[in-house]
Structure formats: C-alpha cells, structure tokens
Tab-separated table of C-alpha atoms in Angstrom:
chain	number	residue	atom	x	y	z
P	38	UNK	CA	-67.651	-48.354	7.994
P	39	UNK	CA	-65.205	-49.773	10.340
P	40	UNK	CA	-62.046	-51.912	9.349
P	41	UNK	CA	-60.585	-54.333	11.291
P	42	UNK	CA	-57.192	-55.975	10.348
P	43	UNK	CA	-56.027	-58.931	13.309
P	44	UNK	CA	-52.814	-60.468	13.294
P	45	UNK	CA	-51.614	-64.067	14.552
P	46	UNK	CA	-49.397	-66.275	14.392
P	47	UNK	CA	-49.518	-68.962	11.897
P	48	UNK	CA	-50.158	-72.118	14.649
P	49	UNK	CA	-52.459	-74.073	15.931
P	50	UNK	CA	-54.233	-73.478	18.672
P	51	UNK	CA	-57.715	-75.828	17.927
P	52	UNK	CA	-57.089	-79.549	18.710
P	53	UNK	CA	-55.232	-81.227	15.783
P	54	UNK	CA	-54.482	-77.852	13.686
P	55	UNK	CA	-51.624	-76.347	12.444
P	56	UNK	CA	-53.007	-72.726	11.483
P	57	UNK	CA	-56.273	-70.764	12.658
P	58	UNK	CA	-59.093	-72.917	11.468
P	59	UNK	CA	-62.180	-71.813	9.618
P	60	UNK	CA	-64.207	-71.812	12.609
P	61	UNK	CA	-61.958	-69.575	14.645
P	62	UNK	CA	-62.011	-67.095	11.482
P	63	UNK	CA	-65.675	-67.111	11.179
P	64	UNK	CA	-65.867	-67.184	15.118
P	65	UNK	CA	-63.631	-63.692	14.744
P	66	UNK	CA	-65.176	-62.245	12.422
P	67	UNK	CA	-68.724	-62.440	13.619
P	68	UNK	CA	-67.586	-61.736	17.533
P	69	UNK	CA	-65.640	-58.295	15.900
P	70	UNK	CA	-68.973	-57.414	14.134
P	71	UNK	CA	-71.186	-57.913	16.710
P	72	UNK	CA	-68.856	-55.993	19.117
P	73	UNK	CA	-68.623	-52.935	16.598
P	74	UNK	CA	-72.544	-52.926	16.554
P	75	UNK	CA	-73.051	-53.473	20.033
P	76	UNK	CA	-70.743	-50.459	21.471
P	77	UNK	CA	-70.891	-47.953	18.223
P	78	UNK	CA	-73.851	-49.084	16.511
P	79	UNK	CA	-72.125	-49.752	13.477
P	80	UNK	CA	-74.103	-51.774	10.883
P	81	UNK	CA	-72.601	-55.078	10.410
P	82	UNK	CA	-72.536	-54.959	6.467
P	83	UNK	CA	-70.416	-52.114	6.461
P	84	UNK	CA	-67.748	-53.533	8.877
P	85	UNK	CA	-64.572	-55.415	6.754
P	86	UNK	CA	-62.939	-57.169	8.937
P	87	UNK	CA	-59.053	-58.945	7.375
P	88	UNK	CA	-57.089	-61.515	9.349
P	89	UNK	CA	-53.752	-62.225	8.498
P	90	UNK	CA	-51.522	-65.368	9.854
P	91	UNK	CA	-47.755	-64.448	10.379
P	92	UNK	CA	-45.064	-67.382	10.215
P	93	UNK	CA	-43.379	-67.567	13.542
P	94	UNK	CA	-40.175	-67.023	13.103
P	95	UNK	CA	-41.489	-63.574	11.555
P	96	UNK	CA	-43.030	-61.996	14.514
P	97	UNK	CA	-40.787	-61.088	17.062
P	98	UNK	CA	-41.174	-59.950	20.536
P	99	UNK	CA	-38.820	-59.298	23.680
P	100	UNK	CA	-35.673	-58.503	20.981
P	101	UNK	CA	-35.964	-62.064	19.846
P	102	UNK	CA	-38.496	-64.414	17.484
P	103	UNK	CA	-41.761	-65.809	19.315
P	104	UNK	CA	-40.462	-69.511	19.569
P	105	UNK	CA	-37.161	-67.873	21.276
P	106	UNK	CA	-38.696	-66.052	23.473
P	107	UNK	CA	-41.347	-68.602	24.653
P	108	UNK	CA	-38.430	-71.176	25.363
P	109	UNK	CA	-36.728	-68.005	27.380
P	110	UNK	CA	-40.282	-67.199	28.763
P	111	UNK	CA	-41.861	-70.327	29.713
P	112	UNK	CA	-44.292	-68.540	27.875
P	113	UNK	CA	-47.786	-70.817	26.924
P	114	UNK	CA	-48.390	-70.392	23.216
P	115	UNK	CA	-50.732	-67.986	22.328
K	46	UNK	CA	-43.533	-39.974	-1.092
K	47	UNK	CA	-46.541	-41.657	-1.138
K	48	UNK	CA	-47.138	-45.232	-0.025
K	49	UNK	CA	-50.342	-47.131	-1.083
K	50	UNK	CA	-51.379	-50.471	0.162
K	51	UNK	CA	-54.099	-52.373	-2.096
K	52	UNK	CA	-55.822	-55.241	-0.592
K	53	UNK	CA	-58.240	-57.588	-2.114
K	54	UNK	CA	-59.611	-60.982	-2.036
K	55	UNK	CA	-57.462	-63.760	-3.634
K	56	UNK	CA	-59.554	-64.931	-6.554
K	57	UNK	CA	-59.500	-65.020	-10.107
K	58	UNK	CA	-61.539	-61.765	-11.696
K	59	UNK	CA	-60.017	-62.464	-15.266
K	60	UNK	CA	-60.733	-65.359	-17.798
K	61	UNK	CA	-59.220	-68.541	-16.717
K	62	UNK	CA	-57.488	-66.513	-13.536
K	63	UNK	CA	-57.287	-68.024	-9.916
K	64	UNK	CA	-55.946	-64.939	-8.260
K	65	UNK	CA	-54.868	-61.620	-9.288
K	66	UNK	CA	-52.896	-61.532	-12.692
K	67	UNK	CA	-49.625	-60.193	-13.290
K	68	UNK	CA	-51.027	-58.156	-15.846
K	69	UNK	CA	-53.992	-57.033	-13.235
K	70	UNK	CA	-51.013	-55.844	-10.949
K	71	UNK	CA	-48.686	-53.863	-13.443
K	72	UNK	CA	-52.227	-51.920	-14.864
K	73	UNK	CA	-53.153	-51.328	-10.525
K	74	UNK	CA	-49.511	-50.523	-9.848
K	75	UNK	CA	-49.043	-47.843	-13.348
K	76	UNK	CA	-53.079	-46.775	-12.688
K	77	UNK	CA	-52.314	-45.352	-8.966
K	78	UNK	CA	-49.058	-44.195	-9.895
K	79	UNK	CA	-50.522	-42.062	-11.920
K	80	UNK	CA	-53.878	-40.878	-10.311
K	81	UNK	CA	-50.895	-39.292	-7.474
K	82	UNK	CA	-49.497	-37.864	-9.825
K	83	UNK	CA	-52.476	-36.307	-11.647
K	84	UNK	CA	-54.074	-35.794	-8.544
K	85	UNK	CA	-50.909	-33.962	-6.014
K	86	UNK	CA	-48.393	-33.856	-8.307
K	87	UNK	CA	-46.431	-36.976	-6.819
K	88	UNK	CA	-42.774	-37.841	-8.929
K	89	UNK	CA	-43.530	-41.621	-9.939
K	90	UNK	CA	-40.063	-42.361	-8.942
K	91	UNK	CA	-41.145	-41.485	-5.106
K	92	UNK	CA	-44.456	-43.591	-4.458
K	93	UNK	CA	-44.365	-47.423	-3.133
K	94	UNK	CA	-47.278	-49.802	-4.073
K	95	UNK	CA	-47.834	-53.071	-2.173
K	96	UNK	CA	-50.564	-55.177	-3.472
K	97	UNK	CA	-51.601	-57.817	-0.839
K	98	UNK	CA	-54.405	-60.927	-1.606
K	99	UNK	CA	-56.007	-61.954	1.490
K	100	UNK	CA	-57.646	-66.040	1.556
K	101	UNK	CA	-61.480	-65.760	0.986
K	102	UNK	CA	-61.966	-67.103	4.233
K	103	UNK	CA	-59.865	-64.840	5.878
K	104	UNK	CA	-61.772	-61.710	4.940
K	105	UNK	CA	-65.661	-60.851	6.430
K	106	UNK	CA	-68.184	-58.473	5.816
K	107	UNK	CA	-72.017	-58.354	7.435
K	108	UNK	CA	-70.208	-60.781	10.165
K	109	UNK	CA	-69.418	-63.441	7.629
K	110	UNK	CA	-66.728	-64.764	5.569
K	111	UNK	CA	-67.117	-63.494	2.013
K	112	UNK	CA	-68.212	-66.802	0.415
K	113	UNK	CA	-70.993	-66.907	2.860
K	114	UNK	CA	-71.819	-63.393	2.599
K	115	UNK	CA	-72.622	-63.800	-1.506
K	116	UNK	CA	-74.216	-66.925	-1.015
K	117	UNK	CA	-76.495	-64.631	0.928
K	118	UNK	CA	-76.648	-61.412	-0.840
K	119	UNK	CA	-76.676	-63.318	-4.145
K	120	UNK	CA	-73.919	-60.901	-4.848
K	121	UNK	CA	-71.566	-61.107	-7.797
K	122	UNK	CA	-68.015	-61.349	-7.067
K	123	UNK	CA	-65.894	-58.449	-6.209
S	48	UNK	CA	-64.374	-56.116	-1.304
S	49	UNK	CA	-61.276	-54.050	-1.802
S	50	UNK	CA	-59.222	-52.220	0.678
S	51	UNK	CA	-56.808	-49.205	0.106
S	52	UNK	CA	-54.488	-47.372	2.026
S	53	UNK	CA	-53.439	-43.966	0.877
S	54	UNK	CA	-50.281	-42.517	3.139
S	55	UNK	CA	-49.047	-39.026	2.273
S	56	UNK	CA	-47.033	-36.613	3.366
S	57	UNK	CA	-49.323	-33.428	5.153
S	58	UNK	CA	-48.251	-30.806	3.324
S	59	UNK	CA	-50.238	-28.700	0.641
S	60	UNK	CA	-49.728	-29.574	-3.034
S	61	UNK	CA	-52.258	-27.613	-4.375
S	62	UNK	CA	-52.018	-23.552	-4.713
S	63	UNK	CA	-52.094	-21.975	-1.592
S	64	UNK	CA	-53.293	-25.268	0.587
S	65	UNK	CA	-50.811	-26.661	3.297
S	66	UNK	CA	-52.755	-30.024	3.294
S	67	UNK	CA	-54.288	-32.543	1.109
S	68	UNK	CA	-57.705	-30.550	-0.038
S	69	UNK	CA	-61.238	-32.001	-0.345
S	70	UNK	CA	-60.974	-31.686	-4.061
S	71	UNK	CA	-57.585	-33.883	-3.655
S	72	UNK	CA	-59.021	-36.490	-1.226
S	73	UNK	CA	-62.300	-36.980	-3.511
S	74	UNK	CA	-60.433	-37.603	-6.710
S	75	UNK	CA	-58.112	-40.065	-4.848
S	76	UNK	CA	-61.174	-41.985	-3.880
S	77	UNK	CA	-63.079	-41.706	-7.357
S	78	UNK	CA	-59.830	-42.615	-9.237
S	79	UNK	CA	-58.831	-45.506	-6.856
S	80	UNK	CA	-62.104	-46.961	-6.875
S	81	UNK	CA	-62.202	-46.671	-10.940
S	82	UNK	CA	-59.144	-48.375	-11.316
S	83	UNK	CA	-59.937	-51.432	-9.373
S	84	UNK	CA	-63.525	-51.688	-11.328
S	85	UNK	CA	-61.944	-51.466	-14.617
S	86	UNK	CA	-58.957	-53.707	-13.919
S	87	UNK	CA	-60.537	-56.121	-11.837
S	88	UNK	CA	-64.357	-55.441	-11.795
S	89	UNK	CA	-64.953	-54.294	-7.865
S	90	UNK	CA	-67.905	-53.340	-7.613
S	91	UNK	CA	-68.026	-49.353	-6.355
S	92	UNK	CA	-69.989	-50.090	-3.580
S	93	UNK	CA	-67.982	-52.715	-2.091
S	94	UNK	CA	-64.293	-50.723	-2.335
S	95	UNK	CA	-63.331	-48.744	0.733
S	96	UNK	CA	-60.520	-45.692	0.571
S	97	UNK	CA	-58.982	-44.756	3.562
S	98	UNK	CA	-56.328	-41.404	3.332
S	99	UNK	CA	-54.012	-40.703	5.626
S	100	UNK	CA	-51.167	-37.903	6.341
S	101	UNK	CA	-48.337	-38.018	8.285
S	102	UNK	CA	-45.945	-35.297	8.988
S	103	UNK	CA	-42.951	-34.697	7.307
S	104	UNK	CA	-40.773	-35.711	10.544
S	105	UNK	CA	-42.539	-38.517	11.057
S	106	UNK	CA	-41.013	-39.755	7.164
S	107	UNK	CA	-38.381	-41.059	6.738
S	108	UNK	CA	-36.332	-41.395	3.328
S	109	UNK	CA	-32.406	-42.224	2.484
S	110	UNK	CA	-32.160	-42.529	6.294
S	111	UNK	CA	-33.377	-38.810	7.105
S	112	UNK	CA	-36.590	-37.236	7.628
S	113	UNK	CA	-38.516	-35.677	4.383
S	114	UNK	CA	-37.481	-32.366	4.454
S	115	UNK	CA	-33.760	-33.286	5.037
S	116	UNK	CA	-33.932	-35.294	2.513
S	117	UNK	CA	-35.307	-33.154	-0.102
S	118	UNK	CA	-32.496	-30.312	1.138
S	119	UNK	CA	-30.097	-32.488	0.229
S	120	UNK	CA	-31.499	-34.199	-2.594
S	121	UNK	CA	-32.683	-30.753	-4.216
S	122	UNK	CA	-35.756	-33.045	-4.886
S	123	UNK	CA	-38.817	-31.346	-5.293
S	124	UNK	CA	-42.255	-31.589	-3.101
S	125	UNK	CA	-43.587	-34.641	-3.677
J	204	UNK	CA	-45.987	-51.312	23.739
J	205	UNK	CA	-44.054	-50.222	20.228
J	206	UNK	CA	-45.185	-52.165	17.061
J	207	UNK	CA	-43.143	-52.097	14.358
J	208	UNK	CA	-44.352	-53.629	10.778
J	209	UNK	CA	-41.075	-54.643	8.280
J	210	UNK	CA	-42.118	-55.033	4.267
J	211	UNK	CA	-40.222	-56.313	2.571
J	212	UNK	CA	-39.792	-57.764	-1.402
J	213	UNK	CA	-39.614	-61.594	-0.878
J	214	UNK	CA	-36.175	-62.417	-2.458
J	215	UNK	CA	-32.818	-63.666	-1.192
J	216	UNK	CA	-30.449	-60.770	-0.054
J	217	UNK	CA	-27.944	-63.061	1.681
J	218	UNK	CA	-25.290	-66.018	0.056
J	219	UNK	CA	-27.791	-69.184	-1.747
J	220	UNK	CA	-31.084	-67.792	-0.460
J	221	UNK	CA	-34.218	-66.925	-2.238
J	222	UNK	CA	-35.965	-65.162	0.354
J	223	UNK	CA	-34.843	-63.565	3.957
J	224	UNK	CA	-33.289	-65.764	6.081
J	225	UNK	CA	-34.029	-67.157	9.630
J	226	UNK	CA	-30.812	-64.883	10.608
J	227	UNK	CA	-31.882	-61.967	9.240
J	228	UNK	CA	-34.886	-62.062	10.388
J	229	UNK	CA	-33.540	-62.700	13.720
J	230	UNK	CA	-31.257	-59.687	13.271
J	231	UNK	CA	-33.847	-57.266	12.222
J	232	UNK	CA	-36.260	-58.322	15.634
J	233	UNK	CA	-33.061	-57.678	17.701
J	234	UNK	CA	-32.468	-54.163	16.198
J	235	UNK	CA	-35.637	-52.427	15.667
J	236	UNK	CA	-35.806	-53.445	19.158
J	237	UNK	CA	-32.754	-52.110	20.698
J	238	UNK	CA	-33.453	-49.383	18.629
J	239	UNK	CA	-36.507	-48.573	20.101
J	240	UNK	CA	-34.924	-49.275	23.771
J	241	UNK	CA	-31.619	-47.445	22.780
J	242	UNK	CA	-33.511	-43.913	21.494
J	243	UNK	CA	-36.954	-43.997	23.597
J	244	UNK	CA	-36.435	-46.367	26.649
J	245	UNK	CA	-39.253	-48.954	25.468
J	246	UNK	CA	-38.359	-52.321	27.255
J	247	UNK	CA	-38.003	-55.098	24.888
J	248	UNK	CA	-40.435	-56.863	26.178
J	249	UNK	CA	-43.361	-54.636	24.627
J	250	UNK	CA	-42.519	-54.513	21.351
J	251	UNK	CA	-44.063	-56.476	18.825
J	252	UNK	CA	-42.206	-56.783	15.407
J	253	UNK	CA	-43.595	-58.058	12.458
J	254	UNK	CA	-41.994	-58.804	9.300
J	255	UNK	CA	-43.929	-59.285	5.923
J	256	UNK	CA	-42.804	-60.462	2.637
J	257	UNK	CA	-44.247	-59.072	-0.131
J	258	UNK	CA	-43.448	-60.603	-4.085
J	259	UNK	CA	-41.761	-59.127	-6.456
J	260	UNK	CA	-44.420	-58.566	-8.794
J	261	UNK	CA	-46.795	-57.437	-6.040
J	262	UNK	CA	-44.515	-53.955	-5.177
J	263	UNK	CA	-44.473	-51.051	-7.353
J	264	UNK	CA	-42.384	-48.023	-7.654
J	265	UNK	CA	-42.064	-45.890	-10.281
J	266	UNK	CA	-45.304	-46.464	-11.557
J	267	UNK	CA	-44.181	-50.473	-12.288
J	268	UNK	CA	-43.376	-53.669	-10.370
J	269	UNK	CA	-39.891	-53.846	-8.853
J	270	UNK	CA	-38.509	-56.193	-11.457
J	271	UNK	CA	-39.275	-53.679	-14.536
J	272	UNK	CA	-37.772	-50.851	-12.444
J	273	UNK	CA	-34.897	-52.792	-11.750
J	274	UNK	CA	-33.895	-53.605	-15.399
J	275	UNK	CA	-35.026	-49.701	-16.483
J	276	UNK	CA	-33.152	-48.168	-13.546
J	277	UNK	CA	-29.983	-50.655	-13.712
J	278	UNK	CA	-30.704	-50.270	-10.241
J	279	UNK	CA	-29.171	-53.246	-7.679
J	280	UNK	CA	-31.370	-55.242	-5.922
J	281	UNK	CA	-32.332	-53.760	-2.911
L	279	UNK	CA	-49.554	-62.596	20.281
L	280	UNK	CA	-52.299	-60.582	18.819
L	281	UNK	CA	-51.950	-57.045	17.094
L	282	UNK	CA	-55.754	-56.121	16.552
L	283	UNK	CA	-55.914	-52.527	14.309
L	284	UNK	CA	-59.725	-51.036	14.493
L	285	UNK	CA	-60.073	-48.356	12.353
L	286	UNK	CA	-63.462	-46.244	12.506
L	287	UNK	CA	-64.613	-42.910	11.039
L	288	UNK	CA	-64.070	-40.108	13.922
L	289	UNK	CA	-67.764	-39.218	14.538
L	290	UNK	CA	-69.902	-39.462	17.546
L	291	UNK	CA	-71.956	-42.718	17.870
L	292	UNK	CA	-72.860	-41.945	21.220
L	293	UNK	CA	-75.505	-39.373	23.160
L	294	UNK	CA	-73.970	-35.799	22.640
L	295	UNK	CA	-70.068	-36.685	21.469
L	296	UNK	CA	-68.551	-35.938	18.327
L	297	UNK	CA	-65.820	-38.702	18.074
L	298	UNK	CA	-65.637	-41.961	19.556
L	299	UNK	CA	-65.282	-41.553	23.839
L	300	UNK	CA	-63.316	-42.984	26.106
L	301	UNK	CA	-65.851	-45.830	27.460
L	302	UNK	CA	-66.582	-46.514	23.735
L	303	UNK	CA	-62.412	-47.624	23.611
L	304	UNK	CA	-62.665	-48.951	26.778
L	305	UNK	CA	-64.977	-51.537	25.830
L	306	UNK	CA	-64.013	-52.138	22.017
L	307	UNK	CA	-60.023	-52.684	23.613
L	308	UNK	CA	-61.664	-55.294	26.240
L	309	UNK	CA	-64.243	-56.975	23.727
L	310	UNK	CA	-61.529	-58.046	21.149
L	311	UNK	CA	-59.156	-58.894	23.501
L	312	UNK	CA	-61.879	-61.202	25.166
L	313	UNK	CA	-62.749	-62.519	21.857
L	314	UNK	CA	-59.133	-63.588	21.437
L	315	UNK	CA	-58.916	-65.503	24.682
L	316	UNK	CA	-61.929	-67.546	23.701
L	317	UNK	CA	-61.971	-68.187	20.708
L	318	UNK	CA	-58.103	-68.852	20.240
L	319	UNK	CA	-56.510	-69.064	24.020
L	320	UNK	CA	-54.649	-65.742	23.464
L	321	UNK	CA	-53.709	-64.447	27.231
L	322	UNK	CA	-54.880	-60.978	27.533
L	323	UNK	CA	-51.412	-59.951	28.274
L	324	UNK	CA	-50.322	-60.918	24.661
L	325	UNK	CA	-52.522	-58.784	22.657
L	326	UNK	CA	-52.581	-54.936	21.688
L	327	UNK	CA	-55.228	-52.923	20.051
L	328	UNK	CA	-54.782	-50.252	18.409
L	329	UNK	CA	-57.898	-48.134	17.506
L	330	UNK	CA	-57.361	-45.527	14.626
L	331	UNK	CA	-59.879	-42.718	13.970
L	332	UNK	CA	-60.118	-41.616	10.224
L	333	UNK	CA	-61.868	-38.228	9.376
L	334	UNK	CA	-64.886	-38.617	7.166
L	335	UNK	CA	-63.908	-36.969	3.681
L	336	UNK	CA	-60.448	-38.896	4.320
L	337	UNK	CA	-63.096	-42.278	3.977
L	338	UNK	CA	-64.265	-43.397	0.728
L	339	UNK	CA	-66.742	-45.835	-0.022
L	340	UNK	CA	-68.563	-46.174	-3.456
L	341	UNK	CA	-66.063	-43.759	-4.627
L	342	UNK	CA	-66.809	-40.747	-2.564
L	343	UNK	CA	-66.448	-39.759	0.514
L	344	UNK	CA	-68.902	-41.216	3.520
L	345	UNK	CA	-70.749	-37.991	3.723
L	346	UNK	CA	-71.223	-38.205	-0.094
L	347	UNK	CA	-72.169	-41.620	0.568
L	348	UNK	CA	-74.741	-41.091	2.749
L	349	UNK	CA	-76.535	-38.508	1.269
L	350	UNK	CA	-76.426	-41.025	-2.110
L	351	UNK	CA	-78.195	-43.944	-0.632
L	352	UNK	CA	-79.974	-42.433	2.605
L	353	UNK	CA	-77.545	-44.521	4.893
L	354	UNK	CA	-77.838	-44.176	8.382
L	355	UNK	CA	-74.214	-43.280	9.870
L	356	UNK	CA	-72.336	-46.405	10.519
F	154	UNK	CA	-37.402	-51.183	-1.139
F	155	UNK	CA	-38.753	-51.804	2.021
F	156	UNK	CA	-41.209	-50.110	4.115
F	157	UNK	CA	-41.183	-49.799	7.935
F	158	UNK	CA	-43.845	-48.698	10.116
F	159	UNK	CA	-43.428	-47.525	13.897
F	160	UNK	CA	-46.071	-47.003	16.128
F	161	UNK	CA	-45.995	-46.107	19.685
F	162	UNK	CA	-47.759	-44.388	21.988
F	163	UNK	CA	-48.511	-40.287	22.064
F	164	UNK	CA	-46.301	-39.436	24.778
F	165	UNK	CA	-42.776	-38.096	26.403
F	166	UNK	CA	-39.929	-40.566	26.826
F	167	UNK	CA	-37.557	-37.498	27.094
F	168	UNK	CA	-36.586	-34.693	29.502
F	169	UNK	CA	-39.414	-32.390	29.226
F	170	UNK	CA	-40.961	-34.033	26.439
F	171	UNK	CA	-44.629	-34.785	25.766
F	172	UNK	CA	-44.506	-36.691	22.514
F	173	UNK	CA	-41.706	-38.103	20.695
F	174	UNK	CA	-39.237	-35.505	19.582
F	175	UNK	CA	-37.820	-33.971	16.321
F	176	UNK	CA	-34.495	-35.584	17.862
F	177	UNK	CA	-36.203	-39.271	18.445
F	178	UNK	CA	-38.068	-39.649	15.365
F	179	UNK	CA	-34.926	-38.697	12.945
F	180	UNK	CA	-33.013	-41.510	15.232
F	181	UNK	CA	-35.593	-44.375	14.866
F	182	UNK	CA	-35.367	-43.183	11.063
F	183	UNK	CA	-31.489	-43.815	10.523
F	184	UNK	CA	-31.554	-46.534	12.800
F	185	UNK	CA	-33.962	-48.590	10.653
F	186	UNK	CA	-32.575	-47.454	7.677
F	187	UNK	CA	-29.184	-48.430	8.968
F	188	UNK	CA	-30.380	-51.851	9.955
F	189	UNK	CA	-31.437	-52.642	6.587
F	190	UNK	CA	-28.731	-51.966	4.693
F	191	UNK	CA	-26.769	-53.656	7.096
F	192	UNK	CA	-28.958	-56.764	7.638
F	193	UNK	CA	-30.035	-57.118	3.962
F	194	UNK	CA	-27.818	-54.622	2.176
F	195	UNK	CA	-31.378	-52.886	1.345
F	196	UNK	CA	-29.654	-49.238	0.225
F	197	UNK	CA	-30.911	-46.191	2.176
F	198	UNK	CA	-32.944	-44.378	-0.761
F	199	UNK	CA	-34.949	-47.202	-0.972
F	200	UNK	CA	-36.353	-47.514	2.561
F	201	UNK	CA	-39.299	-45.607	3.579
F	202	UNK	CA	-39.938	-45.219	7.337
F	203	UNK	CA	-43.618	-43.842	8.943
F	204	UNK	CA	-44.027	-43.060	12.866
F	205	UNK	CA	-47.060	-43.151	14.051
F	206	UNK	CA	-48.153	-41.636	17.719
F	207	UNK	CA	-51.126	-43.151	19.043
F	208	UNK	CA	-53.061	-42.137	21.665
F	209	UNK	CA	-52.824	-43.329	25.299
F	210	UNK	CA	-56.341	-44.579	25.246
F	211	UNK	CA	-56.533	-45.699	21.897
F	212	UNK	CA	-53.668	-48.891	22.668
F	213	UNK	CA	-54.862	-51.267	24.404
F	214	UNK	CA	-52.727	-54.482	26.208
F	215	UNK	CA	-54.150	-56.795	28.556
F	216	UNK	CA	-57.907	-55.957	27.719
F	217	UNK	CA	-57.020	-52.876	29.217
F	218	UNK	CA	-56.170	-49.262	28.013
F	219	UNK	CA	-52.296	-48.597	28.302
F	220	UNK	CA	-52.670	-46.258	31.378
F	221	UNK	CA	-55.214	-48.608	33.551
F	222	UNK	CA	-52.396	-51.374	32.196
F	223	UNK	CA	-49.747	-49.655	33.836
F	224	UNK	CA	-51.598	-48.441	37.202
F	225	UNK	CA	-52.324	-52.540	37.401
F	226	UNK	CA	-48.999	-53.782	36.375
F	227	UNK	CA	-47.194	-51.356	38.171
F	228	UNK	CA	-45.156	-51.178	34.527
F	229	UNK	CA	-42.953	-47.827	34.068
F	230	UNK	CA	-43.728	-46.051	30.825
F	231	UNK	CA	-42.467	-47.810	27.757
C-alpha cells in the first residue's frame, strides 16, 4: 500500500500552460503505479499517489528562491 | 507533542458543501485531539493538526485520477 | 481516499512500554479512520494511517529538544 | 541534499500583509540554509526548501482551530 | 525541482529479503526520476527521492493494521 | 504555530561522527526556531521542529542513489 507524495513547482512546462496540466498528472500518476508494480509488485489499487504544485517564490534552493537562483544559475526551468 | 497531518480530496461530503466544511474541520481537529489523548495520554495543548485538501485531479489510485477511478469502480465518493 | 500522518514522540506512554504499543498503534488507526467516516463519510476501506516516531532529540519545542524542554517546562510526558 | 518543509498558518505577520511576504519568504530560504551550511557543512546548493501555507481554520491545537485557541488562550498571533 | 517521497511498508517483495533491497531503490530512485524528465522536462540533477519504509502494524488501512488487513479480505501483500 | 521538518541524510558531518549529533540536532532546532521568531515574530513555544535521518540509499538525486551521485559528481559529502 505504497504512498507517493511529488512536489513541483507551480509552472508550466507543456506548450501554452501555466501549471502541470491534467495530462502530465494522469501521465504521473499512472508511470508511478506502474513503476511500484513493476519493481515491488505492488498492486496498483492500493498505491495513492498525491501531487502537490508549490508557488515559486516558495521553494527555495541554493540559499535563495527558484526564479533567483535560475537567473544566478543560467539554470533551464525545470 | 504530537503532530497529525490529514489529507483528503477537495470535495463537498456535506449537503450543499463544495469542499470540506468549517464545521467538518473543528469536529476532525477536536475528534483526533482527543483519540491522542484517550489513546497515549497526549495534553491537548501539545498536539498540531494540519488539514490539507488536495484537487481531485491531483490525487490517483489504481493508476488513475480519482474521478476516473469511480467512474470505473462505480464507487461512491470518499 | 484519505491520508493521515501520525508523528509521535518514541517513548512509552503506556505502563511499563518505552514505545508506542500495538494496542496504541491499532486504536490510533480504528479511531482515525472512525472519525473521518462519521464526519465526512470515508469509506474504511479507502483511508490509509501511517504512524511514525521520532526520537526525542530529533524534537524540537520552545527552541530546545523534548526532553529539555519538558525539564524546564516541568511539563509532563506527552 | 537537505530538504527542509516550512508550515506555516497563512496570515500576515509583517506591516499591511495578509499572508507571508515575498521577503520573508526570501529570508526564511536564506536561513534554514545557512543554517544547515553553518551547523552540518551542507552546501547551499543541495538544499531544497519548501514553504507551505496552511489556513487558519485548517490548523488545530488544543483540540480546536487556531482562531478559537487564539481568543480562549488570549494568546498573540504567532 | 522535484522532491518525490515514496513511502512503502518495510517487507520483502523480492526472492528471500525481508525489506525492500538495494536494487529494488536503485530502480524505484531511477524510474521516477525518469518519469519526471519525460513527462515534465525535469533534469535529473533537479530531483530527489526520498523512499521511507513504514513497519506494518505502524500501517493502517480499513482501520487496522495491514496484517489485520490481510487476513480480513485474503489480500495478497502489496 | 509553525511546523518545520528537516531531513538529511543518515550520516557523519562531524569529527568522529556517524550520524548527526546530540550537539547538531539541538542547533538546527534553535536555529529554526530562532529564524521564525525573527522572520515572522512566530514565538518559540509555538514552533515544532522534526529531523529526520534518511538512509544513504534511500535519497536519491540525479536518478541516482546519493553515494553513486557523489562517486559520479565527484561532490564532497553534503
């Protein structure tokens, strides 16, 4: 009975979008099932799986906020 | 000191309700309160609750969002 | 499909235990997953418990670990 | 690779705000992570900070939401 | 920047262990950090995984513990 | 009342050391609770701090576990 919590940041990264998109959430959660199955054998109706979007300016990494540090970083979004 | 974290789908379970009542949330917040209490002896003073509601599409089970997953199971909300 | 996250402090609370007993950990699950069918209507089958302890270093309260802070406090357990 | 996860009650704490501020958000990334530097040598550059805001109604202690403890405690905000 | 928490009961799923092994990690920390990249663009270097194993009478489900569970309803482990 | 959660790895970062120390944890604990007092004038009794050690091979970063990440990256400890 796994559970599987995922974090991101609140963007877009889909052509046009300006958050994760219901694809990419159904595309995670079936790819994080299938992968708890395929190396533990876990059945997929007992696997939760909870993804949560974080505003930008809330997640910070490198001492500093993500759009800070990609501006110090060159960094690609992502 | 305990610390509880309560997640569950944002959705109305009451009459007329959307997403989880205020009056839902004081009776979760004073129920497990209490069960520590009853249960280890925990002061109410000393034990955090944080109630979180998580988008529909945001949570899975059996490898699908939960919408899809009671159009399948012809489950009832929950 | 509800999620809970129990965090207490490893220590015993029961006579003569020096860590949260079966008897503790299955009334914790019975009475959390009670409360959210009466309050919201969860379904049992579809409400997931996870416990988990953490030292008493490892918790921190007015700026000082647990026991420090209970020495000071003259708090009791809990 | 630290991670460090900040609740906290969505509310203002600083002059004219109603919740927590681009600047203290800023200043909380900067000091968990020199903290973490400072005390265990983890470079800034692997530690992930995330800050959640949780309402008012949606955080218990003392067995009720924060607001009813507030106004039975005559405790500050905080 | 991805923070991916799996949390799974500590059992053996595979041939002759009693808890999840090494390879089983191995794979689980590359498969969701692969599902990431593609499904979102995440580098690899941007996310961490963090896999938590709970002990079974510390998981509830139904409102007992998974053992209790299984017994119930003739569940295979999972 | 805010609630802080620290997890790094299972591991020495001090003289001699082989997992975070007594002396460590009680620093990261009145640093945080320092930090939010003085960032959001959050008072000390109401912050609650948990440290978590994790495993070596249970954190993963690049698709990788943490030590094959730092054999490849040539990364010190951190």
């Amino acid at each position: 009975m796994p559970y599987v919590n995922i974090k991101v940041t609140r963007e877009g990264t889909a052509p046009g979008a300006s958050a994760t998109t219901p694809e990419q959430k159904r595309a995670l959660i079936q790819g994080v099932s299938d992968l708890l199955y395929q190396v533990m054998g876990k059945p997929h109706d007992s696997t939760f799986v909870v993804i949560d979007e974080v505003d930008l300016d809330s997640w910070g990494v490198g001492g500093v906020t993500v759009p800070e540090w990609r501006a110090r970083s060159k960094a690609p979004p992502g």
